[in-house]
CSV table of C-alpha atoms and ligand atoms in Angstrom, one decimal:
chain,number,residue,atom,x,y,z
A,191,MET,CA,17.8,4.5,-12.8
A,192,ALA,CA,17.2,5.8,-16.4
A,193,LYS,CA,18.6,3.7,-19.1
A,194,PHE,CA,21.2,5.7,-20.9
A,195,PRO,CA,21.9,5.6,-24.6
A,196,ILE,CA,25.4,4.6,-25.9
A,197,GLU,CA,27.0,6.8,-28.5
A,198,PRO,CA,27.7,4.9,-31.7
A,199,PHE,CA,30.8,7.0,-32.3
A,200,ARG,CA,34.0,8.0,-30.5
A,201,ILE,CA,35.4,11.5,-30.2
A,202,LYS,CA,38.3,12.6,-32.4
A,203,VAL,CA,38.3,16.3,-32.0
A,204,VAL,CA,37.3,18.3,-28.9
A,205,GLU,CA,36.1,21.8,-28.5
A,206,PRO,CA,36.7,23.4,-25.0
A,207,ILE,CA,33.8,25.0,-23.2
A,208,LYS,CA,34.1,27.3,-20.1
A,209,LYS,CA,32.1,27.6,-17.0
A,210,THR,CA,31.3,31.1,-15.6
A,211,ASN,CA,29.8,31.7,-12.1
A,212,ARG,CA,26.3,32.8,-11.2
A,213,GLN,CA,27.4,36.3,-10.4
A,214,GLU,CA,29.0,36.7,-13.8
A,215,ARG,CA,26.0,35.3,-15.6
A,216,GLU,CA,23.6,37.6,-13.8
A,217,GLN,CA,25.5,40.5,-15.2
A,218,ILE,CA,25.8,38.9,-18.7
A,219,ILE,CA,22.1,38.2,-19.1
A,220,LYS,CA,21.2,41.7,-17.8
A,221,GLU,CA,23.5,43.2,-20.4
A,222,ALA,CA,21.8,41.0,-23.0
A,223,ARG,CA,18.5,42.6,-22.0
A,224,TYR,CA,17.2,39.2,-20.9
A,225,ASN,CA,17.2,38.0,-24.4
A,226,ILE,CA,19.1,34.7,-24.7
A,227,PHE,CA,20.0,35.4,-28.4
A,228,ASN,CA,22.2,38.3,-27.3
A,229,ILE,CA,24.5,36.2,-25.2
A,230,ASP,CA,28.0,35.5,-26.6
A,231,SER,CA,28.3,31.8,-27.3
A,232,GLU,CA,31.6,31.7,-25.3
A,233,LYS,CA,29.6,32.7,-22.2
A,234,VAL,CA,27.3,29.6,-22.5
A,235,TYR,CA,28.3,26.3,-20.9
A,236,VAL,CA,25.7,23.9,-22.4
A,237,ASP,CA,24.1,25.4,-25.5
A,238,LEU,CA,20.6,23.9,-26.0
A,239,LEU,CA,19.3,26.9,-27.9
A,240,THR,CA,18.7,24.9,-31.0
A,241,ASP,CA,19.6,21.7,-32.9
A,242,SER,CA,19.7,23.8,-36.1
A,243,GLY,CA,23.2,23.8,-37.7
A,244,THR,CA,24.8,23.0,-34.4
A,245,GLY,CA,25.6,19.3,-34.9
A,246,ALA,CA,29.0,17.7,-35.2
A,247,MET,CA,30.0,16.3,-38.6
A,248,SER,CA,31.5,12.9,-39.0
A,249,ASP,CA,35.1,12.2,-40.2
A,250,ASN,CA,33.4,11.1,-43.5
A,251,GLN,CA,31.7,14.5,-43.9
A,252,TRP,CA,34.9,16.4,-43.1
A,253,ALA,CA,36.7,14.3,-45.7
A,254,GLY,CA,34.0,15.3,-48.1
A,255,ILE,CA,34.7,19.0,-47.3
A,256,MET,CA,38.1,18.6,-48.9
A,257,LEU,CA,36.5,17.3,-52.1
A,258,GLY,CA,34.5,20.5,-52.5
A,259,ASP,CA,34.3,21.5,-56.2
A,260,GLU,CA,33.7,25.3,-56.1
A,261,ALA,CA,32.8,25.6,-59.8
A,262,TYR,CA,29.9,28.0,-60.3
A,263,ALA,CA,27.8,25.6,-62.4
A,264,ASN,CA,27.3,21.9,-62.1
A,265,CYS,CA,29.9,21.1,-59.5
A,266,ARG,CA,30.3,17.4,-58.7
A,267,ASN,CA,29.1,17.9,-55.1
A,268,TRP,CA,25.8,19.2,-56.5
A,269,LYS,CA,25.4,16.0,-58.5
A,270,ASN,CA,25.9,14.0,-55.3
A,271,PHE,CA,23.5,16.2,-53.3
A,272,GLU,CA,20.8,15.9,-56.0
A,273,ARG,CA,21.2,12.2,-56.5
A,274,VAL,CA,21.1,11.4,-52.8
A,275,LEU,CA,18.0,13.5,-52.2
A,276,LYS,CA,16.2,12.1,-55.3
A,277,GLU,CA,17.0,8.5,-54.0
A,278,ILE,CA,15.8,9.3,-50.5
A,279,THR,CA,12.7,11.3,-51.3
A,280,GLY,CA,11.7,10.1,-54.7
A,281,LEU,CA,10.8,13.7,-55.6
A,282,LYS,CA,11.5,14.9,-59.1
A,283,HIS,CA,13.0,18.4,-58.8
A,284,ILE,CA,15.6,19.3,-56.1
A,285,ILE,CA,16.2,23.0,-55.6
A,286,PRO,CA,19.0,23.9,-53.2
A,287,THR,CA,18.8,26.8,-50.7
A,288,HIS,CA,21.1,28.1,-48.0
A,289,GLN,CA,18.7,27.2,-45.3
A,290,GLY,CA,15.1,26.3,-44.6
A,291,ARG,CA,13.5,29.8,-44.5
A,292,ALA,CA,14.9,30.5,-48.0
A,293,ALA,CA,13.1,27.4,-49.2
A,294,GLU,CA,10.0,28.8,-47.6
A,295,THR,CA,10.4,32.2,-49.2
A,296,LEU,CA,10.6,30.6,-52.6
A,297,LEU,CA,7.6,28.4,-52.1
A,298,PHE,CA,5.3,30.9,-50.3
A,299,GLY,CA,6.4,33.8,-52.4
A,300,THR,CA,5.2,31.8,-55.4
A,301,LEU,CA,2.0,30.3,-54.0
A,302,VAL,CA,0.7,32.6,-51.2
A,303,ARG,CA,-1.3,35.8,-51.9
A,304,PRO,CA,-3.0,38.2,-49.5
A,305,GLY,CA,-6.0,36.6,-47.8
A,306,MET,CA,-4.9,33.0,-48.4
A,307,ILE,CA,-4.8,30.5,-45.5
A,308,VAL,CA,-2.1,27.8,-45.1
A,309,PRO,CA,-3.0,24.9,-42.8
A,310,ASN,CA,-0.4,22.9,-40.9
A,311,ASN,CA,-0.2,20.8,-37.8
A,312,ASN,CA,1.9,23.6,-36.2
A,313,HIS,CA,3.7,26.2,-38.2
A,314,PHE,CA,7.3,26.7,-37.2
A,315,ASP,CA,8.1,30.4,-36.3
A,316,THR,CA,9.9,31.2,-39.6
A,317,THR,CA,7.2,29.4,-41.6
A,318,PHE,CA,4.5,31.3,-39.7
A,319,ALA,CA,6.3,34.6,-40.4
A,320,ASN,CA,7.0,33.9,-44.0
A,321,ILE,CA,3.3,33.2,-44.8
A,322,MET,CA,2.4,36.4,-43.0
A,323,GLU,CA,5.0,38.2,-45.1
A,324,TYR,CA,3.1,37.4,-48.2
A,325,GLY,CA,-0.2,38.5,-46.6
A,326,GLY,CA,-1.3,34.9,-45.8
A,327,ASP,CA,-2.8,33.5,-42.7
A,328,PRO,CA,-1.0,30.5,-41.2
A,329,GLN,CA,-3.4,28.3,-39.2
A,330,ASN,CA,-2.6,25.3,-36.9
A,331,PHE,CA,-4.7,22.1,-36.9
A,332,VAL,CA,-2.7,19.8,-34.6
A,333,ASP,CA,-5.0,17.1,-33.1
A,334,GLU,CA,-6.1,17.3,-29.5
A,335,PRO,CA,-3.4,15.1,-27.9
A,336,GLY,CA,-0.8,17.5,-29.2
A,337,LYS,CA,-2.1,20.2,-27.0
A,338,ASP,CA,-1.8,18.3,-23.8
A,339,THR,CA,1.6,17.9,-22.2
A,340,GLU,CA,0.7,15.0,-19.9
A,341,ILE,CA,-1.2,12.3,-21.8
A,342,PHE,CA,0.8,9.7,-23.7
A,343,HIS,CA,0.0,9.5,-27.4
A,344,PRO,CA,2.5,7.9,-29.8
A,345,PHE,CA,1.9,10.6,-32.5
A,346,LYS,CA,1.2,13.9,-31.0
A,347,GLY,CA,2.2,15.7,-34.1
A,348,ASN,CA,-0.8,14.4,-36.0
A,349,ILE,CA,-3.1,16.9,-37.7
A,350,ASN,CA,-6.8,16.8,-36.9
A,351,ILE,CA,-8.3,15.2,-40.0
A,352,PRO,CA,-12.0,15.9,-39.5
A,353,LYS,CA,-11.3,19.5,-38.5
A,354,LEU,CA,-9.0,19.9,-41.6
A,355,ASP,CA,-11.7,18.4,-43.8
A,356,THR,CA,-14.4,20.7,-42.5
A,357,PHE,CA,-12.1,23.7,-42.9
A,358,LEU,CA,-11.1,22.8,-46.4
A,359,ALA,CA,-14.7,22.3,-47.4
A,360,ALA,CA,-15.5,25.8,-46.3
A,361,ASN,CA,-12.3,27.6,-47.4
A,362,LYS,CA,-10.9,25.6,-50.3
A,363,GLU,CA,-10.7,28.7,-52.6
A,364,ARG,CA,-8.4,30.4,-50.1
A,365,VAL,CA,-6.0,27.5,-49.5
A,366,PRO,CA,-3.0,27.4,-51.9
A,367,ILE,CA,-1.2,24.5,-50.1
A,368,ILE,CA,-1.5,22.1,-47.2
A,369,MET,CA,1.6,21.7,-45.0
A,370,LEU,CA,2.6,19.1,-42.5
A,371,THR,CA,5.6,19.5,-40.2
A,372,VAL,CA,7.6,16.3,-39.5
A,373,THR,CA,8.4,16.1,-36.7
A,374,ASN,CA,6.2,18.9,-35.3
A,375,ASN,CA,8.8,21.2,-33.9
A,376,SER,CA,6.6,23.9,-32.4
A,377,GLY,CA,4.4,21.2,-30.9
A,378,GLY,CA,7.2,19.5,-29.0
A,379,GLY,CA,9.2,17.6,-31.7
A,380,GLN,CA,6.3,15.1,-31.8
A,381,PRO,CA,6.0,12.7,-34.7
A,382,VAL,CA,3.3,12.3,-37.3
A,383,SER,CA,2.1,8.8,-38.1
A,384,MET,CA,2.1,7.3,-41.6
A,385,GLU,CA,-1.7,6.8,-41.3
A,386,ASN,CA,-2.1,10.5,-40.7
A,387,ILE,CA,0.2,11.4,-43.6
A,388,ARG,CA,-1.9,9.1,-45.8
A,389,GLN,CA,-5.2,10.7,-44.6
A,390,VAL,CA,-3.8,14.2,-45.4
A,391,ARG,CA,-3.0,12.9,-48.9
A,392,GLU,CA,-6.6,11.8,-49.3
A,393,LEU,CA,-7.9,15.3,-48.3
A,394,ALA,CA,-5.4,16.9,-50.7
A,395,ASP,CA,-6.8,14.7,-53.5
A,396,LYS,CA,-10.4,15.4,-52.5
A,397,TYR,CA,-9.8,19.2,-52.6
A,398,HIS,CA,-7.2,19.2,-55.3
A,399,LYS,CA,-4.5,20.9,-53.2
A,400,PRO,CA,-0.8,20.4,-53.2
A,401,PHE,CA,0.5,18.7,-50.0
A,402,PHE,CA,4.0,19.6,-48.8
A,403,PHE,CA,6.1,18.5,-45.9
A,404,ASP,CA,8.1,20.8,-43.8
A,405,ALA,CA,10.6,18.0,-43.7
A,406,CYS,CA,13.4,19.2,-41.3
A,407,ARG,CA,13.4,16.1,-39.2
A,408,PHE,CA,12.1,13.4,-41.6
A,409,ALA,CA,14.5,10.7,-40.4
A,410,GLU,CA,13.6,11.2,-36.7
A,411,ASN,CA,9.9,11.1,-37.7
A,412,ALA,CA,10.6,7.8,-39.6
A,413,TYR,CA,12.3,6.3,-36.6
A,414,PHE,CA,9.3,7.0,-34.5
A,415,ILE,CA,7.0,5.4,-37.1
A,416,LYS,CA,9.3,2.3,-37.1
A,417,THR,CA,9.2,2.0,-33.3
A,418,ARG,CA,5.6,3.0,-32.6
A,419,GLU,CA,3.4,2.3,-35.6
A,420,LYS,CA,2.0,-1.1,-36.2
A,421,GLY,CA,3.2,-2.7,-39.4
A,422,TYR,CA,6.4,-0.7,-39.7
A,423,GLU,CA,8.6,-2.5,-37.0
A,424,ASN,CA,10.4,-4.6,-39.6
A,425,LYS,CA,10.7,-2.0,-42.3
A,426,SER,CA,14.0,-0.1,-42.7
A,427,VAL,CA,14.0,3.6,-41.9
A,428,ARG,CA,15.0,4.3,-45.5
A,429,ASP,CA,11.9,2.5,-46.8
A,430,ILE,CA,9.7,4.3,-44.3
A,431,VAL,CA,11.2,7.7,-45.4
A,432,ARG,CA,10.5,6.7,-49.0
A,433,GLU,CA,6.9,5.9,-48.2
A,434,MET,CA,6.4,9.2,-46.3
A,435,PHE,CA,7.6,11.2,-49.2
A,436,SER,CA,5.5,9.2,-51.7
A,437,TYR,CA,2.4,10.9,-50.3
A,438,VAL,CA,3.5,14.5,-50.8
A,439,ASP,CA,3.8,16.8,-53.8
A,440,GLY,CA,6.9,18.4,-52.4
A,441,ALA,CA,8.8,19.5,-49.3
A,442,THR,CA,10.8,22.3,-47.8
A,443,MET,CA,13.6,21.4,-45.6
A,444,SER,CA,16.2,23.0,-43.4
A,445,ALA,CA,19.1,20.7,-43.8
A,446,LYS,CA,20.7,22.1,-40.7
A,447,LYS,CA,18.6,19.5,-38.9
A,448,ASP,CA,18.5,16.0,-40.4
A,449,GLY,CA,21.0,17.0,-43.1
A,450,MET,CA,23.6,16.7,-40.3
A,451,ALA,CA,25.6,19.7,-41.5
A,452,ASN,CA,25.9,23.3,-40.3
A,453,MET,CA,24.2,25.0,-43.2
A,454,GLY,CA,21.8,24.1,-46.0
A,455,GLY,CA,18.3,23.5,-47.2
A,456,PHE,CA,16.2,22.7,-50.2
A,457,VAL,CA,12.7,22.7,-51.7
A,458,ALA,CA,11.7,19.7,-53.7
A,459,VAL,CA,8.7,19.4,-55.9
A,460,ASN,CA,7.2,17.0,-58.5
A,461,ASP,CA,5.3,19.7,-60.5
A,462,ASP,CA,7.3,21.0,-63.5
A,463,TRP,CA,5.6,24.4,-63.7
A,464,LEU,CA,6.2,25.0,-60.0
A,465,ALA,CA,9.8,23.9,-60.3
A,466,ASP,CA,10.4,26.4,-63.0
A,467,LYS,CA,8.8,29.2,-61.0
A,468,LEU,CA,10.9,28.3,-57.9
A,469,ARG,CA,14.1,28.2,-60.0
A,470,GLU,CA,13.4,31.7,-61.4
A,471,LYS,CA,13.2,32.9,-57.8
A,472,LEU,CA,16.2,30.9,-56.8
A,473,ILE,CA,18.5,32.6,-59.2
A,474,LEU,CA,17.1,36.0,-58.2
A,475,LYS,CA,17.4,35.4,-54.4
A,476,GLU,CA,19.9,32.6,-53.6
A,477,GLY,CA,22.2,31.7,-56.5
A,478,PHE,CA,22.5,29.5,-59.5
A,479,LEU,CA,20.4,26.3,-59.8
A,480,THR,CA,23.2,24.0,-58.7
A,481,TYR,CA,24.4,25.7,-55.6
A,482,GLY,CA,21.5,27.9,-54.2
A,483,GLY,CA,23.6,29.9,-51.7
A,484,LEU,CA,25.8,27.0,-50.7
A,485,SER,CA,29.4,26.2,-51.4
A,486,GLY,CA,30.4,23.0,-53.1
A,487,ARG,CA,31.9,21.7,-49.9
A,488,ASP,CA,28.6,22.3,-48.0
A,489,LEU,CA,26.8,20.4,-50.7
A,490,GLU,CA,29.2,17.4,-50.2
A,491,ALA,CA,28.9,17.4,-46.4
A,492,LEU,CA,25.1,17.4,-46.8
A,493,ALA,CA,25.1,14.6,-49.4
A,494,ARG,CA,27.0,12.5,-46.9
A,495,GLY,CA,24.9,13.7,-44.0
A,496,PHE,CA,21.6,12.6,-45.6
A,497,GLU,CA,23.0,9.1,-45.8
A,498,GLU,CA,24.3,9.1,-42.2
A,499,VAL,CA,21.1,10.3,-40.7
A,500,LEU,CA,19.3,7.2,-42.0
A,501,GLN,CA,21.7,4.9,-40.0
A,502,GLU,CA,19.5,3.2,-37.4
A,503,ASP,CA,22.1,2.9,-34.6
A,504,TYR,CA,22.5,6.7,-34.9
A,505,LEU,CA,18.7,7.3,-34.7
A,506,GLU,CA,18.4,4.9,-31.8
A,507,TYR,CA,21.1,6.9,-29.9
A,508,ARG,CA,19.7,10.2,-31.0
A,509,ILE,CA,16.1,9.6,-29.9
A,510,GLY,CA,17.4,7.7,-26.9
A,511,GLN,CA,19.4,10.7,-25.7
A,512,VAL,CA,16.4,12.9,-25.8
A,513,ARG,CA,14.4,10.3,-23.9
A,514,PHE,CA,17.2,9.9,-21.4
A,515,LEU,CA,17.1,13.6,-20.4
A,516,GLY,CA,13.3,13.2,-20.1
A,517,GLU,CA,13.8,10.3,-17.7
A,518,LEU,CA,16.2,12.2,-15.5
A,519,LEU,CA,13.6,15.0,-15.3
A,520,GLU,CA,10.9,12.5,-14.6
A,521,GLU,CA,12.9,11.1,-11.6
A,522,ALA,CA,13.2,14.6,-10.3
A,523,GLY,CA,9.4,15.3,-10.7
A,524,ILE,CA,9.8,18.1,-13.2
A,525,PRO,CA,6.8,18.8,-15.5
A,526,PHE,CA,7.7,18.4,-19.2
A,527,LEU,CA,6.0,17.5,-22.4
A,528,LYS,CA,5.4,13.8,-22.6
A,529,PRO,CA,6.5,11.7,-24.3
A,530,THR,CA,9.8,13.3,-25.3
A,531,GLY,CA,10.1,14.2,-29.0
A,532,GLY,CA,12.9,13.6,-31.4
A,533,HIS,CA,15.2,16.5,-30.9
A,534,ALA,CA,14.4,18.2,-27.7
A,535,VAL,CA,12.8,18.1,-24.3
A,536,TYR,CA,10.2,20.8,-23.7
A,537,LEU,CA,9.8,21.9,-20.1
A,538,ASP,CA,6.2,22.8,-19.2
A,539,ALA,CA,6.7,26.3,-18.0
A,540,LYS,CA,3.0,26.9,-17.3
A,541,LYS,CA,3.2,24.2,-14.6
A,542,ILE,CA,6.8,24.9,-13.4
A,543,MET,CA,6.2,28.7,-13.1
A,544,ASP,CA,2.6,28.3,-12.0
A,545,HIS,CA,2.8,31.5,-10.0
A,546,ILE,CA,3.4,33.6,-13.2
A,547,PRO,CA,0.4,34.4,-15.5
A,548,GLN,CA,0.8,34.0,-19.3
A,549,ASN,CA,1.0,37.7,-20.0
A,550,HIS,CA,4.0,37.9,-17.7
A,551,LEU,CA,5.9,35.4,-19.9
A,552,PRO,CA,6.5,32.4,-17.5
A,553,ALA,CA,8.5,30.4,-20.0
A,554,GLN,CA,10.9,33.3,-20.7
A,555,SER,CA,11.4,33.7,-16.9
A,556,LEU,CA,12.5,30.0,-16.8
A,557,VAL,CA,14.8,30.5,-19.9
A,558,VAL,CA,16.6,33.3,-18.0
A,559,GLU,CA,16.8,31.3,-14.8
A,560,LEU,CA,18.4,28.3,-16.7
A,561,TYR,CA,21.1,30.6,-17.9
A,562,LYS,CA,21.7,32.3,-14.5
A,563,GLN,CA,21.8,29.0,-12.5
A,564,GLY,CA,23.7,26.8,-14.9
A,565,GLY,CA,24.9,28.7,-18.0
A,566,ILE,CA,22.4,26.7,-20.0
A,567,ARG,CA,21.0,28.3,-23.1
A,568,SER,CA,17.4,27.2,-24.1
A,569,VAL,CA,14.6,28.9,-26.0
A,570,GLU,CA,11.1,30.1,-25.2
A,571,ILE,CA,8.3,28.6,-27.2
A,572,GLY,CA,5.3,30.3,-25.6
A,573,SER,CA,3.8,33.8,-25.3
A,574,PHE,CA,7.1,35.6,-25.9
A,575,MET,CA,7.3,33.9,-29.3
A,576,PHE,CA,3.7,33.6,-30.3
A,577,ALA,CA,1.3,36.0,-28.4
A,578,VAL,CA,1.2,38.7,-31.0
A,579,PRO,CA,-1.9,40.9,-31.7
A,580,ASP,CA,-4.4,39.6,-34.2
A,581,ARG,CA,-4.1,41.4,-37.5
A,582,GLN,CA,-7.8,42.3,-37.7
A,583,THR,CA,-8.9,42.7,-34.1
A,584,GLY,CA,-5.7,43.7,-32.4
A,585,GLU,CA,-6.6,41.2,-29.7
A,586,ILE,CA,-3.7,39.1,-28.2
A,587,LYS,CA,-4.2,35.4,-28.7
A,588,TYR,CA,-2.2,33.4,-26.2
A,589,PRO,CA,-0.8,30.0,-27.2
A,590,ALA,CA,-2.1,26.8,-25.6
A,591,LEU,CA,1.3,25.9,-24.2
A,592,GLU,CA,4.1,27.7,-22.5
A,593,LEU,CA,7.2,25.7,-23.3
A,594,VAL,CA,11.0,26.0,-22.8
A,595,ARG,CA,12.8,23.9,-25.4
A,596,LEU,CA,16.0,22.2,-24.5
A,597,ALA,CA,17.2,21.2,-28.0
A,598,LEU,CA,20.0,18.7,-28.3
A,599,PRO,CA,22.5,19.4,-31.0
A,600,ARG,CA,23.3,16.2,-33.0
A,601,ARG,CA,26.4,14.2,-31.8
A,602,VAL,CA,27.7,17.1,-29.6
A,603,TYR,CA,27.0,16.6,-25.9
A,604,THR,CA,27.7,13.5,-23.9
A,605,ASN,CA,25.4,11.9,-21.3
A,606,SER,CA,27.4,13.7,-18.5
A,607,HIS,CA,26.3,17.0,-20.0
A,608,LEU,CA,22.7,15.7,-19.7
A,609,PHE,CA,23.2,14.8,-16.1
A,610,TYR,CA,24.4,18.3,-15.4
A,611,VAL,CA,21.4,19.9,-17.2
A,612,ALA,CA,19.0,17.8,-15.2
A,613,GLU,CA,20.7,18.7,-12.0
A,614,VAL,CA,20.4,22.4,-12.7
A,615,ILE,CA,16.7,22.1,-13.5
A,616,ARG,CA,16.1,20.2,-10.3
A,617,GLU,CA,17.8,23.0,-8.3
A,618,ILE,CA,15.6,25.7,-10.0
A,619,TYR,CA,12.5,23.6,-9.4
A,620,GLY,CA,13.3,23.8,-5.7
A,621,TYR,CA,13.2,27.6,-5.6
A,622,ARG,CA,11.1,28.4,-8.7
A,623,HIS,CA,8.5,30.5,-6.9
A,624,GLN,CA,11.3,33.1,-6.3
A,625,CYS,CA,11.4,33.7,-10.1
A,626,LYS,CA,9.6,36.8,-11.3
A,627,GLY,CA,7.5,37.4,-14.4
A,628,MET,CA,8.9,39.4,-17.4
A,629,LYS,CA,7.7,42.1,-19.8
A,630,ILE,CA,8.9,43.3,-23.2
A,631,VAL,CA,10.3,46.8,-23.0
A,632,ALA,CA,11.7,47.3,-26.6
A,633,LYS,CA,11.6,45.8,-30.1
A,634,GLY,CA,8.5,43.9,-29.5
A,635,GLU,CA,6.7,44.7,-32.8
A,636,SER,CA,8.3,42.2,-35.3
A,637,SER,CA,6.5,38.9,-36.0
A,638,LEU,CA,9.8,37.3,-35.1
A,639,ARG,CA,10.3,39.4,-32.0
A,640,HIS,CA,11.7,36.7,-29.8
A,641,PHE,CA,15.0,37.1,-31.7
A,642,VAL,CA,15.4,40.8,-31.0
A,643,ALA,CA,13.1,42.0,-28.2
A,644,GLU,CA,14.4,43.4,-25.0
A,645,LEU,CA,12.9,42.5,-21.6
A,646,GLU,CA,12.9,43.3,-17.9
A,647,TYR,CA,11.6,41.7,-14.8
A,648,ILE,CA,8.2,42.8,-13.5
A,649,GLU,CA,9.0,44.0,-10.0
B,8,PLP,C1,14.5,25.1,-38.5
B,8,PLP,C2,13.1,25.0,-39.1
B,8,PLP,C3,12.7,25.8,-40.2
B,8,PLP,C4,13.6,26.9,-40.7
B,8,PLP,O1,14.8,26.5,-41.2
B,8,PLP,P1,16.1,27.5,-41.1
B,8,PLP,O2,17.2,26.7,-41.7
B,8,PLP,O3,16.3,27.8,-39.7
B,8,PLP,O4,15.8,28.7,-41.9
B,8,PLP,C5,11.5,25.6,-40.7
B,8,PLP,N1,10.6,24.6,-40.2
B,8,PLP,C6,11.0,23.9,-39.1
B,8,PLP,C7,10.1,22.8,-38.6
B,8,PLP,C8,12.2,24.0,-38.5
B,8,PLP,O5,12.6,23.3,-37.5
């Protein structure tokens, strides 16, 4: 029997959720044009679409909301936000934004020009699209274990150092910045080791390039370093986080993840020139320097959230809950990406839907079935999201993996919900070969088409 994680909190407020029946859901998803983003949230039973901005805040954060100082400039909540982030990251300039992609827009809008290439372990979808937006070419350099869903490797988010080195040697003029996503969301929420981070720093020095984190899940990554990397078992997560950030020149972050609040983000940098450039853009696009698109109360909830996310009993429960769902699936023989990552379980749709070829979107077919069978909302991370025509050749490049992500919102669902999710997946696995492939019938052109495209079954 899987060992289940105990919640280090009790429940003070509840939010009712309602179950629909299969017949109703078949109609709902059809009306949604088989795109899960079009379904009303009230029609979802367990919502595992994302862990972004979907977490439950603590009583301490809600108390902070009441202390919101909504002054336009220099509100006290900004002071708290800035102080906490400077303490945690050690970075010099903190620039607030309303969410992660706004931080990306500021950074890439400043550094990326047409023809430039930005390497990363795996770019997240908005990161990918934001680099494309400025004419850049986002490229992925995740190391080999990160492309295999079966083999156990403690740090499948690691970037391939020799490959990155060779690439930089040949293309250094075209690279404005090196990125590393911790944990690697598009690659399964897998962590990056401290050793790997240190090696990227060495390459950044060798080629004189700025090195930035996409830091959305920095605390989850640090917890994996503590529990998996030799020499870190007796260090505090706070110290590990500090060391991680000591190797970078800056970071972008969606604080809707490890900020433990429902909205927010930032870009942080050491370089004074770059900070000035980013701040000019901030005022133009987001808001004044001390709020960046956020209200004072949001800033306060975030300042407190950044402290709470470093609590180690929280992280043990958090990572434990994701592992627990994985163990339930393992007992049922369901293929998924192993080991489980920090924020989500990724079903291996290539193996589950082995009768559907990649160009018929096997992972999206599974997403639709999860909703039909159990009212569970998940998200496709496969060909529906990434198989777009190459800019030069027009040829469609298919991703290595076809995944369905079951993201766990922070502190929201209990272990009983996870039992339910595992049971629904087990049922689908039993009749999976009845599920049909899918095709895009409208709105398929955008680089972020998975948010808007409409689909149908291939009959
Ligand atoms: C969520 C996320 C982003 C984008 O952040 P938003 O707040 O959704 O704009 C960027 N990178 C990664 C790795 C993410 O998980």
